[in-house]
XYZ file of C-alpha atoms in Angstrom:
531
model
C -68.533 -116.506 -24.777
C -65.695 -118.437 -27.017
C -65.407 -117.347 -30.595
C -66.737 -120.627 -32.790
C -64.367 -122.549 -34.444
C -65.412 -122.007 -38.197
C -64.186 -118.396 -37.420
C -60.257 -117.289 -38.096
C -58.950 -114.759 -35.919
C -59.727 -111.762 -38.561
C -62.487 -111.615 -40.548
C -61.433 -110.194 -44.524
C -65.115 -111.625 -46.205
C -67.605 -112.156 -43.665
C -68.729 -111.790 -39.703
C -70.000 -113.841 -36.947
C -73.767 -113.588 -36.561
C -73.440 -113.492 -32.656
C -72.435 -109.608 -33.382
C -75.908 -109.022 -33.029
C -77.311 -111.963 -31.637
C -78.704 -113.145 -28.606
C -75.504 -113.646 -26.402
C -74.482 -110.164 -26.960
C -77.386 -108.534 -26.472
C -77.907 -110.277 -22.700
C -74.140 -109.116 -22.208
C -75.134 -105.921 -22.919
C -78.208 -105.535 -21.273
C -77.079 -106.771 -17.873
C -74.903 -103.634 -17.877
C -76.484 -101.096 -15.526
C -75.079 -97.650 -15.883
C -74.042 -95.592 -19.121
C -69.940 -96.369 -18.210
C -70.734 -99.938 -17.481
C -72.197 -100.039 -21.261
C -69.841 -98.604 -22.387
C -66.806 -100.650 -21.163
C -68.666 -104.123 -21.920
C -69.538 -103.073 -25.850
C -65.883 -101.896 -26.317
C -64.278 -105.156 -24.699
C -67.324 -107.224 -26.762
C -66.062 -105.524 -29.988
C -62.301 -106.086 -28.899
C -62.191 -109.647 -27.926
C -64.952 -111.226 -30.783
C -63.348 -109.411 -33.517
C -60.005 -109.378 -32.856
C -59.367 -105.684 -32.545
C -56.268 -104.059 -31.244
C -58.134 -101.645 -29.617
C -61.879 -100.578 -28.799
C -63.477 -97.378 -27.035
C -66.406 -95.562 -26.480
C -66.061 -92.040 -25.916
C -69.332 -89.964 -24.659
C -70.752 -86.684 -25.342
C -70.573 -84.428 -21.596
C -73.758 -82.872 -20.902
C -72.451 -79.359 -22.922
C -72.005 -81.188 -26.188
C -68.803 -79.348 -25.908
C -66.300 -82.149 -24.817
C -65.996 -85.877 -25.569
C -65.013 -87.709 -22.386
C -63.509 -91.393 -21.740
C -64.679 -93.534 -18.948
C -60.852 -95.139 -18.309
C -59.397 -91.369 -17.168
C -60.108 -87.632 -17.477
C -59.261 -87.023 -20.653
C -61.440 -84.324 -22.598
C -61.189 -83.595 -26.528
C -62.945 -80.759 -27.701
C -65.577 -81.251 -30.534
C -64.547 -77.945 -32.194
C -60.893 -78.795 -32.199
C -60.101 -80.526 -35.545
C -56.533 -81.998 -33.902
C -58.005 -85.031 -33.339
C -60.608 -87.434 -35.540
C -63.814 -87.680 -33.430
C -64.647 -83.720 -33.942
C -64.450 -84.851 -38.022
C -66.989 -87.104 -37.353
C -69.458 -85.105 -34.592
C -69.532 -82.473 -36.843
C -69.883 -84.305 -40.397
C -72.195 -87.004 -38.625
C -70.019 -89.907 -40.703
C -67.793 -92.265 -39.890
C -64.352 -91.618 -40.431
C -61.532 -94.487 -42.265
C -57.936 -93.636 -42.134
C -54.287 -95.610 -40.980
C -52.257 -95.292 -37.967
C -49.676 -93.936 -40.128
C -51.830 -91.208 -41.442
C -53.317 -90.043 -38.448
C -50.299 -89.963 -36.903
C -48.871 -87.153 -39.790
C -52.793 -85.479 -40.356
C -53.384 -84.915 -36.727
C -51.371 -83.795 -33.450
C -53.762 -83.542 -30.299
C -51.839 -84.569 -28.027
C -54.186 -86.711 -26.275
C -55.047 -88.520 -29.459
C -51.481 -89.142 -30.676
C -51.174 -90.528 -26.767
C -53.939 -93.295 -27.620
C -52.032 -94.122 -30.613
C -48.325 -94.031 -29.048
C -48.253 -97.605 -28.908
C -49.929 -99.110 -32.250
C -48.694 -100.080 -35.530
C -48.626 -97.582 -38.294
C -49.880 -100.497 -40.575
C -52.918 -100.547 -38.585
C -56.167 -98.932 -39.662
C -58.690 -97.108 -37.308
C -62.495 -96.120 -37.470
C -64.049 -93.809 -35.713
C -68.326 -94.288 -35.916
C -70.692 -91.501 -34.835
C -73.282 -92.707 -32.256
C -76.338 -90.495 -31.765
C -80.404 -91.650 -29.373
C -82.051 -93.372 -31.985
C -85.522 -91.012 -30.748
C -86.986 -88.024 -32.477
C -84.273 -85.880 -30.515
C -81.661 -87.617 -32.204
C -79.201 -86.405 -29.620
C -75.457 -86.934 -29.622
C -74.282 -90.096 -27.506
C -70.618 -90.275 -28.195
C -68.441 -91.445 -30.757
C -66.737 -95.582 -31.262
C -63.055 -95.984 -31.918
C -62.409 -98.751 -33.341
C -58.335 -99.899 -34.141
C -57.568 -103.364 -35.995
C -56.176 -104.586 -39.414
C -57.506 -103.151 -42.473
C -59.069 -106.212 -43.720
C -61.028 -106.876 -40.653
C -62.663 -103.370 -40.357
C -63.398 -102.904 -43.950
C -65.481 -106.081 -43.034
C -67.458 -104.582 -40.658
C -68.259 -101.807 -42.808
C -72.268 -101.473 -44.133
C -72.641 -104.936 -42.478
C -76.121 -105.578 -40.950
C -74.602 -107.278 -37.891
C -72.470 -104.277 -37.104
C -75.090 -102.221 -37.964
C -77.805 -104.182 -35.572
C -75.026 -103.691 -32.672
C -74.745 -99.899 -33.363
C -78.765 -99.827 -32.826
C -78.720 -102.034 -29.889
C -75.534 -99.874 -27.847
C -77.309 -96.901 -29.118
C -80.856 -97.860 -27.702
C -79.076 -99.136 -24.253
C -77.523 -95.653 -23.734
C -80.053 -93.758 -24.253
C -82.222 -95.449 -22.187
C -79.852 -96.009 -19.126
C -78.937 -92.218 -19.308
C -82.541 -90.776 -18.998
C -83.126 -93.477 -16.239
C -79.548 -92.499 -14.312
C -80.528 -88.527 -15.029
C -84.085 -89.642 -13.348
C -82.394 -90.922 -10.503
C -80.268 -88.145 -10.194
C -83.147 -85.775 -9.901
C -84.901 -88.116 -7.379
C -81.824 -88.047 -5.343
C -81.926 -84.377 -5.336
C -85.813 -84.051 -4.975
C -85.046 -86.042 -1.716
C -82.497 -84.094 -0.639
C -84.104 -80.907 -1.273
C -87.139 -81.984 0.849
C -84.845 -83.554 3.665
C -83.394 -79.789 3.919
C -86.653 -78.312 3.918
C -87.005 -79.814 7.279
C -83.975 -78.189 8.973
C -85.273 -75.312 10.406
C -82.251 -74.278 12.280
C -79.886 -75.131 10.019
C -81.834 -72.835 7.396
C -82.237 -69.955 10.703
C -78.409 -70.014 10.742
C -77.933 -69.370 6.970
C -80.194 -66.551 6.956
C -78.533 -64.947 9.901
C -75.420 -65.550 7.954
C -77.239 -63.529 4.852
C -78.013 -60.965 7.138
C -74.787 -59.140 7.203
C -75.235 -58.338 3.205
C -79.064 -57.941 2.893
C -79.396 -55.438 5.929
C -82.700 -55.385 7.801
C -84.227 -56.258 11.060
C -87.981 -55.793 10.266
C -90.670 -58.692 9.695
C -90.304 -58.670 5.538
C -86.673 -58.280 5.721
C -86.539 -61.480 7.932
C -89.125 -62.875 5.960
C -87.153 -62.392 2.659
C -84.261 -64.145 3.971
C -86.031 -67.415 4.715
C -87.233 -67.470 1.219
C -83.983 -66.910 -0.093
C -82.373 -69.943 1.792
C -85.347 -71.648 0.880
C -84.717 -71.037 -2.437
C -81.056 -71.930 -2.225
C -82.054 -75.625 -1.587
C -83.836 -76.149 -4.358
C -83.186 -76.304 -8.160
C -86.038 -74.311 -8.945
C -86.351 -71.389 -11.095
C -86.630 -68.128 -9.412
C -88.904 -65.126 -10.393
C -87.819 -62.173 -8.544
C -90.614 -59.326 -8.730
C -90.222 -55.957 -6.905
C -89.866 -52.009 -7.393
C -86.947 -50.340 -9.539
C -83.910 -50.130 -6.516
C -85.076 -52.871 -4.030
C -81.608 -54.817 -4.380
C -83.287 -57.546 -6.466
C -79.551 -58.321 -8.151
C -78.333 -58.637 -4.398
C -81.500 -61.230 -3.997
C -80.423 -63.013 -7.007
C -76.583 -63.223 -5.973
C -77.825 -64.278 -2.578
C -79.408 -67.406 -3.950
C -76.492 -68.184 -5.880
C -73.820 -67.969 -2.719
C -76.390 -70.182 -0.740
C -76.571 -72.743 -3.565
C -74.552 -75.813 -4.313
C -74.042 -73.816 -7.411
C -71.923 -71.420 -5.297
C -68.344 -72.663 -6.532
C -69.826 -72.413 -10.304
C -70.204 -68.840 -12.093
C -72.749 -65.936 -11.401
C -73.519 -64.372 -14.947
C -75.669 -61.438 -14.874
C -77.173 -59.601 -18.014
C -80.072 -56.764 -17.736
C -82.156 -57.806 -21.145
C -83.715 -53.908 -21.198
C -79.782 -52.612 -21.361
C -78.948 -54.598 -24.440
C -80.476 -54.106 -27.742
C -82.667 -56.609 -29.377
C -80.531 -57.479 -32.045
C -77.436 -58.431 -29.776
C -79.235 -59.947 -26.748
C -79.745 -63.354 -28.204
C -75.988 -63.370 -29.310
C -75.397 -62.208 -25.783
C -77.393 -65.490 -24.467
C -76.980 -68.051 -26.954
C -73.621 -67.043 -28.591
C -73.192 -67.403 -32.004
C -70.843 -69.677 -34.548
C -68.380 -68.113 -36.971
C -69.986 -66.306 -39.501
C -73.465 -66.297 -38.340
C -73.792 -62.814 -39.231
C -71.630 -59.833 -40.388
C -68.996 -59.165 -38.414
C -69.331 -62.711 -36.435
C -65.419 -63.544 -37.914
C -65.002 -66.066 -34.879
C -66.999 -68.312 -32.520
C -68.264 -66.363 -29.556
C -69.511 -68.667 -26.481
C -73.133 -66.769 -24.571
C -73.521 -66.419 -21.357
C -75.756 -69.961 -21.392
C -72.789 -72.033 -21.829
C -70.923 -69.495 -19.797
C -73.067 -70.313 -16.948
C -73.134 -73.958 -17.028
C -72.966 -75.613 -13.847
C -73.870 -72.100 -12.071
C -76.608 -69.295 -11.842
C -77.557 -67.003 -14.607
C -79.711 -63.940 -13.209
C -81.974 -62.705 -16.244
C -82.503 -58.575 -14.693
C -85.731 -57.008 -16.296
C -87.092 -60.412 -18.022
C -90.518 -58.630 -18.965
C -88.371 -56.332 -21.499
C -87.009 -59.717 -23.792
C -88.577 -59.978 -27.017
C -91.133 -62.382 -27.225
C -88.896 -64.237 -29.813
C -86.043 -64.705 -27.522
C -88.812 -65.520 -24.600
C -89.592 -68.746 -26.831
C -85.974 -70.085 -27.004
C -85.581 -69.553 -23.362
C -88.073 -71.582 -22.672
C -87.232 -74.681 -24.843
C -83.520 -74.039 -22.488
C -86.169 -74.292 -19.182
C -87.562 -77.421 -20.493
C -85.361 -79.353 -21.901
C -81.747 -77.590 -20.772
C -81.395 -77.769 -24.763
C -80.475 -74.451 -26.963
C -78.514 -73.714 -30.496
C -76.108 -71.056 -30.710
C -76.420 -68.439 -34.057
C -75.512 -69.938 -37.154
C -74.590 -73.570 -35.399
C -75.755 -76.599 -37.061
C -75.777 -78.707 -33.478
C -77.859 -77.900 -30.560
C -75.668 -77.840 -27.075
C -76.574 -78.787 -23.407
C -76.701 -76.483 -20.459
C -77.227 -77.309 -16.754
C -77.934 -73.772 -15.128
C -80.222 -72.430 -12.087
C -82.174 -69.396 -13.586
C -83.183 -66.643 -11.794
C -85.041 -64.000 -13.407
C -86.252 -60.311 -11.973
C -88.710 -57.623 -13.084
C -90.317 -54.674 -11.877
C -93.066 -54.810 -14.551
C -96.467 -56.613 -13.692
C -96.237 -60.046 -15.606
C -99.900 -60.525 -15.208
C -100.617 -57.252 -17.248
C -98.185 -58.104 -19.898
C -99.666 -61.649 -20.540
C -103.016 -59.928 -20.901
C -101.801 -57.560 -23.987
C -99.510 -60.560 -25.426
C -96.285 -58.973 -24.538
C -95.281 -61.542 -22.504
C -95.514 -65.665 -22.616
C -98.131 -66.995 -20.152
C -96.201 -70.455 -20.194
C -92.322 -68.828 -19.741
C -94.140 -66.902 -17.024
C -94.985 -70.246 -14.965
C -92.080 -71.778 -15.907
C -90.123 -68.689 -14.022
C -92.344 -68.538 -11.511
C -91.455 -72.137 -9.815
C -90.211 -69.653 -6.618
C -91.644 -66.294 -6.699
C -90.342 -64.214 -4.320
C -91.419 -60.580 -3.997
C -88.906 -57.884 -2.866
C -90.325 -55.437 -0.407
C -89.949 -51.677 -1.180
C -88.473 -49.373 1.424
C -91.823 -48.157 2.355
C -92.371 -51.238 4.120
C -89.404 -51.348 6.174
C -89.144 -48.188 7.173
C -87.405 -49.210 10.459
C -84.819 -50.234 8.482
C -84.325 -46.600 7.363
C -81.261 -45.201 10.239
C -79.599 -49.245 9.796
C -79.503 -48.472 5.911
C -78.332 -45.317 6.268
C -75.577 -46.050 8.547
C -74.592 -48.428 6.785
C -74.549 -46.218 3.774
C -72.582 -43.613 5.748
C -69.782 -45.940 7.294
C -69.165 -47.274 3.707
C -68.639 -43.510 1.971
C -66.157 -43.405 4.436
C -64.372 -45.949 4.414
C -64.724 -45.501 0.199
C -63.702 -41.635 0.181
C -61.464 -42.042 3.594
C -63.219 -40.161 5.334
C -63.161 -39.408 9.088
C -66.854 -41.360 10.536
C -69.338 -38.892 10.118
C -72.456 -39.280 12.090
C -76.260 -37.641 11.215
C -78.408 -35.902 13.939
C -81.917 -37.165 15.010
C -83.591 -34.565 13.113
C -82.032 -35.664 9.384
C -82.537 -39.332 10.803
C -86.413 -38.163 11.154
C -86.626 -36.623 7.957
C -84.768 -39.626 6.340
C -87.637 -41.928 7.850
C -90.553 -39.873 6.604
C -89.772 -39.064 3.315
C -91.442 -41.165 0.358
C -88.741 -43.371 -1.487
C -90.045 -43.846 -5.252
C -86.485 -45.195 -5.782
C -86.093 -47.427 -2.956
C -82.865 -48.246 -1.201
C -80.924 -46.935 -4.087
C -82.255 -44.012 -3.735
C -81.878 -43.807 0.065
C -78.336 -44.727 -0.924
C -77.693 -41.783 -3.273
C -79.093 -39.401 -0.825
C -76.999 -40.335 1.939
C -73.991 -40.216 -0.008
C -74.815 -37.149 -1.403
C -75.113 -35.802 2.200
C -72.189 -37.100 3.318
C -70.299 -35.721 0.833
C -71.976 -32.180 1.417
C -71.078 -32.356 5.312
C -67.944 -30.630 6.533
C -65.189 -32.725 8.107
C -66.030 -32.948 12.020
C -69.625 -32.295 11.687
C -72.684 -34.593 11.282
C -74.743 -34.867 8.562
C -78.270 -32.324 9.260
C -81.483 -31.658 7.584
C -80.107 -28.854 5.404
C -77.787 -31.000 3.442
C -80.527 -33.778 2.285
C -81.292 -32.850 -0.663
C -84.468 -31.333 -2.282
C -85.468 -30.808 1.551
C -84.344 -27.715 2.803
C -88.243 -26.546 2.833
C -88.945 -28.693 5.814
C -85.881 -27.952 7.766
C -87.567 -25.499 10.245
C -90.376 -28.097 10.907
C -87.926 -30.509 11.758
C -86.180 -28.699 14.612
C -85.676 -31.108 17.583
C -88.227 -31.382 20.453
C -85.571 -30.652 23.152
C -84.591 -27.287 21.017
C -87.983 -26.275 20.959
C -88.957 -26.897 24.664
C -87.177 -24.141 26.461
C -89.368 -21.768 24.326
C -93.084 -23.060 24.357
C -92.836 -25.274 27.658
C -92.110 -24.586 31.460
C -88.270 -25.234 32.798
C -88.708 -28.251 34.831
C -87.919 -26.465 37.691
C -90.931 -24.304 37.117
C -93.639 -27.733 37.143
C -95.417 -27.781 40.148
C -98.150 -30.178 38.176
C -96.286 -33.148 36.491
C -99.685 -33.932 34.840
C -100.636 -30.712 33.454
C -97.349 -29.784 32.046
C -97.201 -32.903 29.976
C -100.777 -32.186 28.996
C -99.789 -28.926 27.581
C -96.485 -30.565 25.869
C -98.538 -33.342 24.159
C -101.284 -30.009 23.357
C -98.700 -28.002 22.264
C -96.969 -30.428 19.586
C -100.426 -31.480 18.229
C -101.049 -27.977 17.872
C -98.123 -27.652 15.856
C -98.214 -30.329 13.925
C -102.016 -29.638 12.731
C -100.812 -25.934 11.513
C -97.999 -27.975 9.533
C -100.613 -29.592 8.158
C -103.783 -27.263 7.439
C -105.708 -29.248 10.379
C -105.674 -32.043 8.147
C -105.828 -35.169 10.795
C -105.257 -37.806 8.780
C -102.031 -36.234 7.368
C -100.521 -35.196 11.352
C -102.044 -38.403 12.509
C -99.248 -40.335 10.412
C -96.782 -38.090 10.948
C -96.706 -38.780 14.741
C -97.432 -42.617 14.020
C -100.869 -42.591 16.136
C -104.342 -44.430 14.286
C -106.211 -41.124 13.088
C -108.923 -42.138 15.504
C -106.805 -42.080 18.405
C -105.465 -38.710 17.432
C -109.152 -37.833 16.620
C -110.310 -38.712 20.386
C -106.943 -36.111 21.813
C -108.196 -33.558 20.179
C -111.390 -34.103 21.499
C -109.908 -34.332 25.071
C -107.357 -31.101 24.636
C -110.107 -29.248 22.831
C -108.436 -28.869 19.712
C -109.908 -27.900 16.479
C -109.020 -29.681 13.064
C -110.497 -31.125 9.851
């Protein structure tokens, strides 16, 4: 497009209509991606007007950081070096001289854009924000010419017109490229979901730190990679001590979040009046005490994984903003006049039943579902209890290699005891017992029954089988009847093991892992009496 002839090169009293006329807008219509728009409108503005210089900068997805398409340079919108955070934060445009920037403001970056320009000239700097109800920022337009030709374009209904139509474009083009993005990874995400040995290897790989070889153990480990692949939150639900944080940190090493940050926070540990401060951060002077600007653990966590431990204890307040961050990866710091953006996988845990809590209003039914795009439900150690003598070895070689310790080992009677016991703690608690034992056992000998704590009662009932034999059954040297001395062994432990239990069957049953009928139907055949 030529510039018509009735034109001069700058324009002190009036523009050309084709600012915002048809020719322009197919120019900038054609373009196809947010950059692409970008570059056309500044080298529209540049060659039709007559402009030293043009630029669009854009807003990164944080709101934090203006970015240029032509290299990586980033200028803070907090820092007040440099004239486009004058203008994000006022919301106006911005007049001033080479010459005066150069003296009023040293970012270096900036004062690198103007290195090469007059002092005489002037420069503009225009605030573009989506022309929607969310009135987001886009980015900011630097525009660098003579004095008479920009106070021309200043309140002029063709510059104006051009502002709406760049405005409009972006917007637009960025919600369809952030569409496309997520189809892209919708597809991918699926196309994973299909590589079943891939996804076997990964959870082998998981598990040398989530110990276990029994079915829910190897069944929580596919969810977790399953998890991994997706973008989905995660609601982790389980007893107090299941390893639920280990969960959560699992899905974050198997992510493509796994090079970004981990940020943890337990919302029962913090009060109420500091846990939104904790998440959202808060400006300077939001409250008392608040004498600087103090970024949250949302905006810490951008890009990464932020695990939300005990979720049912947040205040139904705070429950509300997290949401709106969910939905719409939007949120507002304390006392800040601009909302930011956050792109963050959230996982969240609790031991407390959701359900209930919805029921008595304590709890939002729609953050609930919003968590709950992957539910995944930690088993307690009651049912993996043949995990029991891995955990505890585990347990044992790291107290060693903690304390520097000699290896201590742990005789098949504490092992038994270790196995039946009831574990209202879970695996900590399993944890805190062994290390307790192993720090009650003498160097050189193995942990026993009568250094587990709060069990010394049962210590005599737990005596081995083969220290028990030489007193109640025949030497083997002695069996003439193969058969009838292991009729009398199997009689003899029943026996026992009913006293133990005041002939209660049900109770000796499960403590010698038979059905209660089948024990039922021995006692019928060895003529044993019990309840």
């Amino acid at each position: 497009m030529t510039l018509p002839a009735a034109y001069p090169t700058a324009f002190p009293s009036r523009l050309p209509v084709e600012l915002a006329g048809m020719p322009f807008a197919l120019t900038l219509v054609e373009s196809s991606s947010p950059s692409g728009l970008r570059q056309q409108a500044a080298k529209l503005l540049q060659r039709h007007l007559g402009l030293t210089l043009a630029e669009c900068l854009y807003v990164e997805g944080s709101g934090r950081w203006l970015g240029r398409d032509s290299d990586d340079l980033q200028f803070d919108c907090a820092d007040f070096s440099h004239p486009y955070a004058h203008v994000i934060r006022s919301n106006k445009p911005l007049a001033l001289s080479v010459a005066d920037a150069r003296i009023r403001l040293d970012h270096p970056g900036f004062q690198a854009q103007l290195s090469a320009l007059s002092g005489a000239l002037q420069l503009n700097v225009l605030p573009l924000r989506a022309l929607d109800g969310a009135r987001e920022w886009l980015g900011a337009l630097l525009l660098v010419g003579q004095r008479e030709t920009l106070t021309a374009l200043e309140n002029t209904p063709e510059m104006g017109a051009f502002e709406a139509l760049l405005c409009r474009l972006w917007s637009r083009l960025t919600r369809e490229q952030g569409e496309r993005h997520r189809s892209q990874a919708l597809q991918a995400s699926l196309a994973k979901l299909n590589d079943g040995a891939r996804r076997q290897t990964l959870a082998d790989r998981l598990a040398d730190d989530l110990l276990g070889q029994s079915a829910v153990m190897s069944s929580l480990r596919q969810h977790i990679i399953r998890a991994a692949e997706t973008q989905l939150a995660v609601l982790l639900q389980g007893q107090t001590g299941t390893g639920k944080d280990r969960v959560a940190r699992a899905i974050h090493q198997f992510s493509t979040r796994s090079k970004a940050p981990f940020l943890a926070i337990n919302c029962a540990a913090i009060p109420e009046a500091l846990l939104e401060s904790e998440l959202f951060g808060h400006a300077k002077g939001a409250f008392s005490g608040a004498d600087k600007a103090r970024e949250g653990l949302i905006s810490q966590a951008d890009g990464g994984t932020l695990f939300l431990d005990e979720i049912g204890d947040m205040p139904l307040a705070l429950q509300a903003k997290l949401l709106r961050v969910l939905e719409s990866g939007r949120y507002r710091p304390l006392g800040a006049s601009e909302e930011r953006c956050a792109d963050l996988r959230l996982v969240a845990a609790t031991h407390q039943p959701l359900k209930e809590q919805i029921k008595q209003q304590r709890f939002r039914a729609d953050l609930y579902y919003r968590l709950g795009q992957f539910p995944i439900n930690v088993p307690p150690l009651s049912e993996r209890r043949d995990d029991i003598a891995l955990l505890a070895q585990a347990f044992i070689t790291a107290f060693c290699q903690r304390e520097e310790r000699d290896d201590i080992g742990i005789t098949p009677a504490a092992l038994r005891l270790l196995k039946r016991r009831e574990y209202p703690g879970n695996v900590r608690e399993l944890k805190n017992i062994v290390d307790y034992a192993c720090a009650m056992t003498p160097a050189g000998a193995d942990i026993d029954v009568d250094v587990l704590p709060g069990e010394h009662q049962d210590v005599a009932t737990l005596t081995s089988l083969e220290e028990v034999m030489p007193n109640e059954f025949p030497l083997s040297d002695e069996v003439d009847d193969l058969r009838q001395a292991l009729r009398e062994v199997e009689t003899s432990i029943i026996r026992q093991r009913l006293r133990r239990f005041g002939g209660n069957r049900a109770r000796a049953a499960e403590s010698l892992g038979l059905p209660k009928r089948t024990l039922a139907h021995k006692c019928q055949q060895l003529e044993l009496d019990g309840k």
